[in-house]
Structure formats: structure tokens, C-alpha cells
CSV table of C-alpha atoms in Angstrom, one decimal:
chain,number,residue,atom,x,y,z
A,1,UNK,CA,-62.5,6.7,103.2
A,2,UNK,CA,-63.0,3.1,102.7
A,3,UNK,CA,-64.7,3.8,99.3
A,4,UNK,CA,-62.2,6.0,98.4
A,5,UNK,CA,-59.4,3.5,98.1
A,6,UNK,CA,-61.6,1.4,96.5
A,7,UNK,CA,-62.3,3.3,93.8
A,8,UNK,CA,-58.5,4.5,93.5
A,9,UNK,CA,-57.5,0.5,93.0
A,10,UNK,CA,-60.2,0.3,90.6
A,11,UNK,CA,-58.6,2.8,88.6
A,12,UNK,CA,-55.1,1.8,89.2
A,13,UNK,CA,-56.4,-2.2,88.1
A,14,UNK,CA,-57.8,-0.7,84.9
A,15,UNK,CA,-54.4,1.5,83.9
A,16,UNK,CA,-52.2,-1.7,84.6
A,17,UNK,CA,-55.2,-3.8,82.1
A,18,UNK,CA,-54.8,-1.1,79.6
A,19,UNK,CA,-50.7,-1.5,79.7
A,20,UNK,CA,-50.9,-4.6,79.0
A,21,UNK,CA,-53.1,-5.0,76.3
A,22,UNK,CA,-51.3,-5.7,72.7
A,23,UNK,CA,-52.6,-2.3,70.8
A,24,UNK,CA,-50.7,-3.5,67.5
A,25,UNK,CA,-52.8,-6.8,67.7
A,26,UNK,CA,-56.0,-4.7,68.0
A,27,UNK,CA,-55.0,-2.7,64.8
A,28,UNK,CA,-56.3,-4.0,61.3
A,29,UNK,CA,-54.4,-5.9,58.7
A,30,UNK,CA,-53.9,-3.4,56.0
A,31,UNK,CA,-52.6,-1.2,58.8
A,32,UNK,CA,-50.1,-4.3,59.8
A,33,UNK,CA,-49.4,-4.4,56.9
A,34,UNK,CA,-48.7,-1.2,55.8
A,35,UNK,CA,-46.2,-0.7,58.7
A,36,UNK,CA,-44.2,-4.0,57.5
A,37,UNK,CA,-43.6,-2.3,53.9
A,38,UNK,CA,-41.4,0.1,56.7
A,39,UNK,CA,-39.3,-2.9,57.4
A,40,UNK,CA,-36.5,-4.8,55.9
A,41,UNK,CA,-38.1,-8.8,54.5
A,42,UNK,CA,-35.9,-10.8,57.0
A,43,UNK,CA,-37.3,-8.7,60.0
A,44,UNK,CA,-41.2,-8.3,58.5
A,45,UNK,CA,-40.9,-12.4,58.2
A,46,UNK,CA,-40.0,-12.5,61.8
A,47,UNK,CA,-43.0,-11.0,63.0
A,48,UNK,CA,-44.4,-14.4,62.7
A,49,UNK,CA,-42.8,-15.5,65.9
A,50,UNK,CA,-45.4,-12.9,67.7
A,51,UNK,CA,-48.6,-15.2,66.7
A,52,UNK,CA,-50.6,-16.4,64.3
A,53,UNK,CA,-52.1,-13.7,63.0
A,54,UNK,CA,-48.6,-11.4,62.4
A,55,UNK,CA,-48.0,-15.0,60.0
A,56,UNK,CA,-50.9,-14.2,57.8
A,57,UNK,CA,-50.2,-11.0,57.2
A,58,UNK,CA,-46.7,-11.0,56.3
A,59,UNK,CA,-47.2,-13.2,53.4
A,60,UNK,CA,-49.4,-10.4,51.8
A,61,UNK,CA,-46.0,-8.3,51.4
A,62,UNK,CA,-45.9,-6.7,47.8
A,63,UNK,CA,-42.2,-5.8,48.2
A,64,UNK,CA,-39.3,-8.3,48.6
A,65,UNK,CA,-35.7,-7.9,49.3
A,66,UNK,CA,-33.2,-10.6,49.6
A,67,UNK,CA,-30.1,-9.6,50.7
A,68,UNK,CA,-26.9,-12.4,50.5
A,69,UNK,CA,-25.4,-10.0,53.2
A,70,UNK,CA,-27.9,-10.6,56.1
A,71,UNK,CA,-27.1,-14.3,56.2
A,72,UNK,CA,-24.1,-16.2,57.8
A,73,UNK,CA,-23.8,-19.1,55.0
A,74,UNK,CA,-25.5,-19.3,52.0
A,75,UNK,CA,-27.4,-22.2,52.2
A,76,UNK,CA,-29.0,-20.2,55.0
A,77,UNK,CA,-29.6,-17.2,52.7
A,78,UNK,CA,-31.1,-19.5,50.1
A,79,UNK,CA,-33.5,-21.3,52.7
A,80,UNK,CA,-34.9,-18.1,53.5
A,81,UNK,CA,-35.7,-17.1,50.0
A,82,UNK,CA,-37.3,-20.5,49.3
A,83,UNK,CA,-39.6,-20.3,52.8
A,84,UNK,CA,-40.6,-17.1,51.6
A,85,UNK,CA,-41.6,-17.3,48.0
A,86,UNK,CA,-43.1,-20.9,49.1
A,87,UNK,CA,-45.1,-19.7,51.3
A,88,UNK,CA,-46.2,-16.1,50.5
A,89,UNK,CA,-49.9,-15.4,48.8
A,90,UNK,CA,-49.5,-15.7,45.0
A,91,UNK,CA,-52.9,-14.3,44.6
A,92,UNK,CA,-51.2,-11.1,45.6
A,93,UNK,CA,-49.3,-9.3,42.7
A,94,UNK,CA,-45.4,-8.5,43.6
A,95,UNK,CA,-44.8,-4.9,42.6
A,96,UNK,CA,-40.9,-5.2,43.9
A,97,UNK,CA,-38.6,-7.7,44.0
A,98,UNK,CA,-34.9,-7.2,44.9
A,99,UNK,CA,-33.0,-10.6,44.8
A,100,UNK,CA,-29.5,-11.8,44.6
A,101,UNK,CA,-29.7,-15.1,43.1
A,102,UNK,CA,-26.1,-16.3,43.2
A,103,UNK,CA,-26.7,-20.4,43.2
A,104,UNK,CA,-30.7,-20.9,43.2
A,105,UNK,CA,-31.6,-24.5,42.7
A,106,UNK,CA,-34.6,-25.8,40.4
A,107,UNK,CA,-36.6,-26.0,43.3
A,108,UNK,CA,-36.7,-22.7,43.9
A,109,UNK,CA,-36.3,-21.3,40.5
A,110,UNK,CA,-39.7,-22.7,40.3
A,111,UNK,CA,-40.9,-20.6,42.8
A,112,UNK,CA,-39.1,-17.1,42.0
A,113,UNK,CA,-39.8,-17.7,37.7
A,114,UNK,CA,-44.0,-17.2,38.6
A,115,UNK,CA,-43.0,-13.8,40.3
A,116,UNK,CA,-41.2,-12.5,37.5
A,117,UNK,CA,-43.8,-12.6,35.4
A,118,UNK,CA,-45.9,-9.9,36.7
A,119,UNK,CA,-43.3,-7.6,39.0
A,120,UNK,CA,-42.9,-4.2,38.0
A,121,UNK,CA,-39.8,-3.5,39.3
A,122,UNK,CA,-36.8,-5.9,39.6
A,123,UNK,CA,-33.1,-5.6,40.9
A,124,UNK,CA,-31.5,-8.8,40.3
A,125,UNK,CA,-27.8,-10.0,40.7
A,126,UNK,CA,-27.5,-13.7,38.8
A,127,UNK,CA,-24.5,-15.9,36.8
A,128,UNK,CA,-27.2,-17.4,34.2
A,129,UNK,CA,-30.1,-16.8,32.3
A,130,UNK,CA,-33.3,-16.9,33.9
A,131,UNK,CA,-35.9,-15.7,30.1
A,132,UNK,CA,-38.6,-14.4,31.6
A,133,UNK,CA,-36.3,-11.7,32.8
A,134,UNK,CA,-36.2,-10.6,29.0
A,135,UNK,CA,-39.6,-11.4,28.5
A,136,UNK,CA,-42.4,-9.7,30.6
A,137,UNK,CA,-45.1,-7.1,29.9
A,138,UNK,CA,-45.2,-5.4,32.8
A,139,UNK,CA,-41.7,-4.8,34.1
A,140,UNK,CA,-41.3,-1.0,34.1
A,141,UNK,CA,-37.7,-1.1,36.0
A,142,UNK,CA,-35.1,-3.6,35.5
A,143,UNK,CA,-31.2,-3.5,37.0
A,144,UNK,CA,-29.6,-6.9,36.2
A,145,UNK,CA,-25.9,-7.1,37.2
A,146,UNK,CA,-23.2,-10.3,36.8
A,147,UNK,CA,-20.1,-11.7,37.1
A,148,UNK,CA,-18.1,-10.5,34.1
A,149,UNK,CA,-17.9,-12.6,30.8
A,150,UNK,CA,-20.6,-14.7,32.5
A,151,UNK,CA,-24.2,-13.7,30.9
A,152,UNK,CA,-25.1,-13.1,27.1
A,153,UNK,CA,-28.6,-10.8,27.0
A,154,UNK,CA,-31.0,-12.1,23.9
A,155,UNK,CA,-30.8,-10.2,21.0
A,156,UNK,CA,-34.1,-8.5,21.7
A,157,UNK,CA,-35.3,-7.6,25.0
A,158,UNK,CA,-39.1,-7.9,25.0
A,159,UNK,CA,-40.1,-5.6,27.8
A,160,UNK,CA,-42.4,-3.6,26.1
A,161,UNK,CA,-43.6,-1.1,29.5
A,162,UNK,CA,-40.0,-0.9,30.2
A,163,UNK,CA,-39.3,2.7,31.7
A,164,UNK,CA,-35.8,2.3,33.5
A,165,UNK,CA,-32.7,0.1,32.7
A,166,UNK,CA,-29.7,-0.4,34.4
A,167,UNK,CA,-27.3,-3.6,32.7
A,168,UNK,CA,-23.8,-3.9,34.6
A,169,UNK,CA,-21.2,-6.6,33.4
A,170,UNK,CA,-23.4,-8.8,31.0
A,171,UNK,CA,-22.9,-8.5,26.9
A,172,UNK,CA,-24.8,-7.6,24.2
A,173,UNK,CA,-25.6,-9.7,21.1
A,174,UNK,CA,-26.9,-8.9,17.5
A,175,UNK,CA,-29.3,-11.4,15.2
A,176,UNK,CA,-27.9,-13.7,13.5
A,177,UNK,CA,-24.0,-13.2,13.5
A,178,UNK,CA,-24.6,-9.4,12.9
A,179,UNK,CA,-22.2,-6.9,13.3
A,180,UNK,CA,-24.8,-4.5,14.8
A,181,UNK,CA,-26.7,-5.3,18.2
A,182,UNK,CA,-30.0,-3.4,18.6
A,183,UNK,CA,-31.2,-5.5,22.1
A,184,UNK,CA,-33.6,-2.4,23.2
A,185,UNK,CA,-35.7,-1.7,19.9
A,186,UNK,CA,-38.7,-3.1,21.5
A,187,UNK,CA,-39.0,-1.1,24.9
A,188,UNK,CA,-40.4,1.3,23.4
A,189,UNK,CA,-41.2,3.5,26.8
A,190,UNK,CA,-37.7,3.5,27.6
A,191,UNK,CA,-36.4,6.8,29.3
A,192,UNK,CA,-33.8,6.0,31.4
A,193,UNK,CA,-30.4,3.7,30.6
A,194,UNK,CA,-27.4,2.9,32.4
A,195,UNK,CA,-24.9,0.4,30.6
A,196,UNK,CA,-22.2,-0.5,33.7
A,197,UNK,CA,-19.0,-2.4,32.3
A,198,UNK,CA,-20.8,-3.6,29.1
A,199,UNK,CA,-19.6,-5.7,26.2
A,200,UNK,CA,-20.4,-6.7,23.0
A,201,UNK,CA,-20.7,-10.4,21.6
A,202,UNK,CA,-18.7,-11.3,18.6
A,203,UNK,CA,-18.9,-10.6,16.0
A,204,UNK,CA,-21.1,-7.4,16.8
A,205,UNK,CA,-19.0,-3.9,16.7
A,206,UNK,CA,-21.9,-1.5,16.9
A,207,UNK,CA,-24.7,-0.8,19.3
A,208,UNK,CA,-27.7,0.7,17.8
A,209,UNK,CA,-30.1,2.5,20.8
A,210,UNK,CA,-32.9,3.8,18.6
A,211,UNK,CA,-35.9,4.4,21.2
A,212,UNK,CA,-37.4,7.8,20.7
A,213,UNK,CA,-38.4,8.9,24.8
A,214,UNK,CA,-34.9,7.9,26.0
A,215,UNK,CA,-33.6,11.3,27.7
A,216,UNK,CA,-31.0,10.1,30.2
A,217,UNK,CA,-27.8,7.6,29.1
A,218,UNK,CA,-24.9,6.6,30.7
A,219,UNK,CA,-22.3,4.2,29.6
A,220,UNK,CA,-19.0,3.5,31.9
A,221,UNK,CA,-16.9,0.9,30.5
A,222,UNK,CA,-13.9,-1.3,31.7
A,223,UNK,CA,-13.0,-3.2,28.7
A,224,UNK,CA,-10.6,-2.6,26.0
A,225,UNK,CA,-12.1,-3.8,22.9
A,226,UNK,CA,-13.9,-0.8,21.3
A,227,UNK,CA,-17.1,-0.3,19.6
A,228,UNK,CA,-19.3,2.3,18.2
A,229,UNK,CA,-22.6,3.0,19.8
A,230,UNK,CA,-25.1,4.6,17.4
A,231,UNK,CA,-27.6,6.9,19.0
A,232,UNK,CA,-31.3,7.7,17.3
A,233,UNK,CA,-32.7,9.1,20.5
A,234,UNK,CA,-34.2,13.1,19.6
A,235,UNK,CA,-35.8,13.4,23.1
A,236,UNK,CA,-32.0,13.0,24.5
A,237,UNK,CA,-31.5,15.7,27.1
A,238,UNK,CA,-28.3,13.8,29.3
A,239,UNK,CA,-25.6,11.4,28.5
A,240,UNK,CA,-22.7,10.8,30.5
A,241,UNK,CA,-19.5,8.6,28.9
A,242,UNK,CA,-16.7,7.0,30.4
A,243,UNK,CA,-13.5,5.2,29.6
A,244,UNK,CA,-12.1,3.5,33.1
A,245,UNK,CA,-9.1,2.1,31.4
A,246,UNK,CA,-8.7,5.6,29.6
A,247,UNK,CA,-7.8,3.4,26.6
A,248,UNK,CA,-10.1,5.2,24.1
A,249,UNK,CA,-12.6,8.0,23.9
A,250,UNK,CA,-15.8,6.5,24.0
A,251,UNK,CA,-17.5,6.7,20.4
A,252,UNK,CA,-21.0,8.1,20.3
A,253,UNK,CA,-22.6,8.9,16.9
A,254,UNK,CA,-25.6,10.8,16.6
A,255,UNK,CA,-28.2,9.5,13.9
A,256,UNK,CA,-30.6,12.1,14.7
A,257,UNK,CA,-29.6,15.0,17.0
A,258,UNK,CA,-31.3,16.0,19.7
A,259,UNK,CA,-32.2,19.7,20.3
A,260,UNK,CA,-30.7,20.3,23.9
A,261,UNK,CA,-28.4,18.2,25.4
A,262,UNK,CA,-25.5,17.8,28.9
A,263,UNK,CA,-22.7,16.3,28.1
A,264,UNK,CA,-20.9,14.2,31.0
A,265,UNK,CA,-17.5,12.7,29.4
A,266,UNK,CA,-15.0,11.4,32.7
């Protein structure tokens, strides 16, 4: 009998040992790791509270999002961005970065411009020019959005593996005091592109899109100055048009016409 209840607190001591032992600590990094890409960046960067180890492995995170909304002042929401792009791995390529960059000092902009380089996909809200934006060879998705009447794009955008664009708010400029901006001519890849209360700089009147895998386009504008866009786009299979203000019919001309093609116009 004696034995007995021995043997029953033996078990009994081991099932309380195994409740308490940290079975997320006993998994592996890429599996810690893997589980953080579930999580929003302000609560994967808190794991670093649980020890050490959860400290290391947050900074391998490939995927960033910074959102103004999360944070009670904004110096706040800017000292978070800066602890984290100080102090993550930068021998670990960022594949997405979502960032609202609404005042950034130089200090940081040192520390976010390196990223940009080499992320593949970026959603960025900003009120000036940061040129690597317009400049990177392996940015495949881009949505840039602004104040209004705030931020001139270049003339050409040189985002060669460009795949997806989404512009809202900033304006378009031509070469040299053109009247005809062409700012996508060089992505070349481009297939899908959304133009979100768009302008043009003076003294440009027509925007030329000539990229020849661009199937989806969607312009929505707010302004009432009106300009032509001039379409040479064959693979086109959807565009969608709209005039907020109603002032105008949008004016789309087809240089080439594409074989099959919806029609959207609100």
C-alpha cells in the first residue's frame, strides 16, 4: 500500500514538472520564428520581455509593419520604428516593409534608406521624397500614398521588376518641361496599376502608359484640371475610370487596342 502511494506521487510530481516546463522555449528558432510572421511587429518585438533568446529571434523578422495607429504620441510611434530597424539583423533581407513615415528624422532615415534597397514589397505613407523609393531593382510591389499637392514622383521611375503599383495623391512629371509625362516606361513587368487622386505637374497635359503586360488599370481622380491619358497597353483586359467631382468624363485614348477588354466607368 505504502508503495502504492509512492509511486502515485511520483507520477503526480512528474505531470506537475511537465506543466510547467516552457514547451515554446524548447521549440527551434525557425519554428519561433515562423509563428511571429503570425503576429502584428509591435507584439512580435514584445516577445523580448519573455528572455533572451525570444530577443534574438525577433530581429530575424523579414516582414515589418509600422502602424502610426498603435501608438499614443508620435514621438512614441517613431521610437519604436528607430529601436527596431536599429537593432534588427541586416544580414537578413526584408521581403515586406509597411511603414508610415509621417516626420522621420535623419537619424532614422539612415536606418530605414538601407532597407529599401532590397525589399520586395513596400506600402509607404510619406510628405517628401525619399529616391531610393524610385530607384530599386528588386521592388516588385510598391503603394506610395501623400498628403495632396505635397510630393512630385521623378520623371522616370526606375523599378525595373516592378509587378504592382498603387500611387494615391502625389503628381506626375514629364522631362524637361514636357507636355507629356511617361513616369512608368521603364517597369517594364508592370501588370497591375492604380492611380488614387493623381495629378499632373505643369506644364504636362498627357500621361503616356506604354508598358506592354499591364492588364489591370484603375484611375479615380478628385481634381478638376483635366488631362488625357494615352494608353499603349495590348495585353489590357480591365480598366476602371472615375470622375469624383463628376466634372469631366475621364479621357482615355487607345494607341493600340487591346483584344478583350471590361470596362468600369463610375
Amino acid at each position: 500500500m505504502v508503495k502504492l502511494k509512492t509511486r502515485t506521487k511520483k507520477k503526480q510530481n512528474t505531470r506537475r514538472e511537465k506543466d510547467k516546463r516552457d514547451f515554446l522555449s524548447e521549440l527551434s528558432d525557425d519554428v519561433l520564428l515562423h509563428i511571429m510572421h503570425f503576429m502584428d511587429t509591435t507584439t512580435a518585438v514584445q516577445t523580448s520581455f519573455l528572455s533572451k533568446r525570444w530577443n534574438k529571434v525577433w530581429k530575424c523578422l523579414t516582414t515589418l509593419s509600422f502602424r502610426r495607429s498603435d501608438f499614443k504620441t508620435l514621438e512614441s510611434y517613431d521610437q519604436f520604428v528607430y529601436h527596431v530597424v536599429s537593432k534588427r539583423d541586416t544580414s537578413i533581407r526584408l521581403h515586406r516593409l509597411d511603414l508610415e513615415a509621417c516626420t522621420v528624422t535623419q537619424e532614422l532615415l539612415n536606418h530605414i534608406t538601407p532597407l529599401l534597397h532590397y525589399v520586395s514589397h513596400l506600402s509607404i505613407y510619406l510628405d517628401y521624397s525619399i529616391p531610393v523609393i524610385f530607384s530599386s531593382p528588386s521592388l516588385t510591389s510598391l503603394t506610395l500614398s501623400c498628403t495632396p499637392g505635397i510630393l512630385k514622383l521623378p520623371p522616370s521611375l526606375e523599378l525595373p521588376a516592378l509587378r504592382t503599383l498603387n500611387l494615391a495623391n502625389v503628381a506626375l512629371t514629364a522631362k524637361d518641361g514636357d507636355e507629356c509625362a511617361e513616369p512608368f516606361s521603364s517597369c517594364f513587368l508592370l501588370n497591375s496599376l492604380v492611380l488614387l487622386g493623381c495629378s499632373l505637374s505643369n506644364p504636362a497635359k498627357v500621361l503616356s502608359i506604354s508598358n506592354p503586360n499591364l492588364s489591370h488599370f484603375t484611375t479615380i481622380r478628385y481634381s478638376e484640371v483635366k488631362y488625357e491619358i494615352l494608353l499603349h497597353t495590348p495585353n489590357l483586359t480591365h480598366i476602371r475610370s472615375s470622375d469624383v467631382r463628376h466634372s469631366h468624363k475621364v479621357c482615355v485614348i487607345f494607341t493600340t487596342k487591346p483584344q478583350s477588354i471590361t470596362w468600369y466607368e463610375t
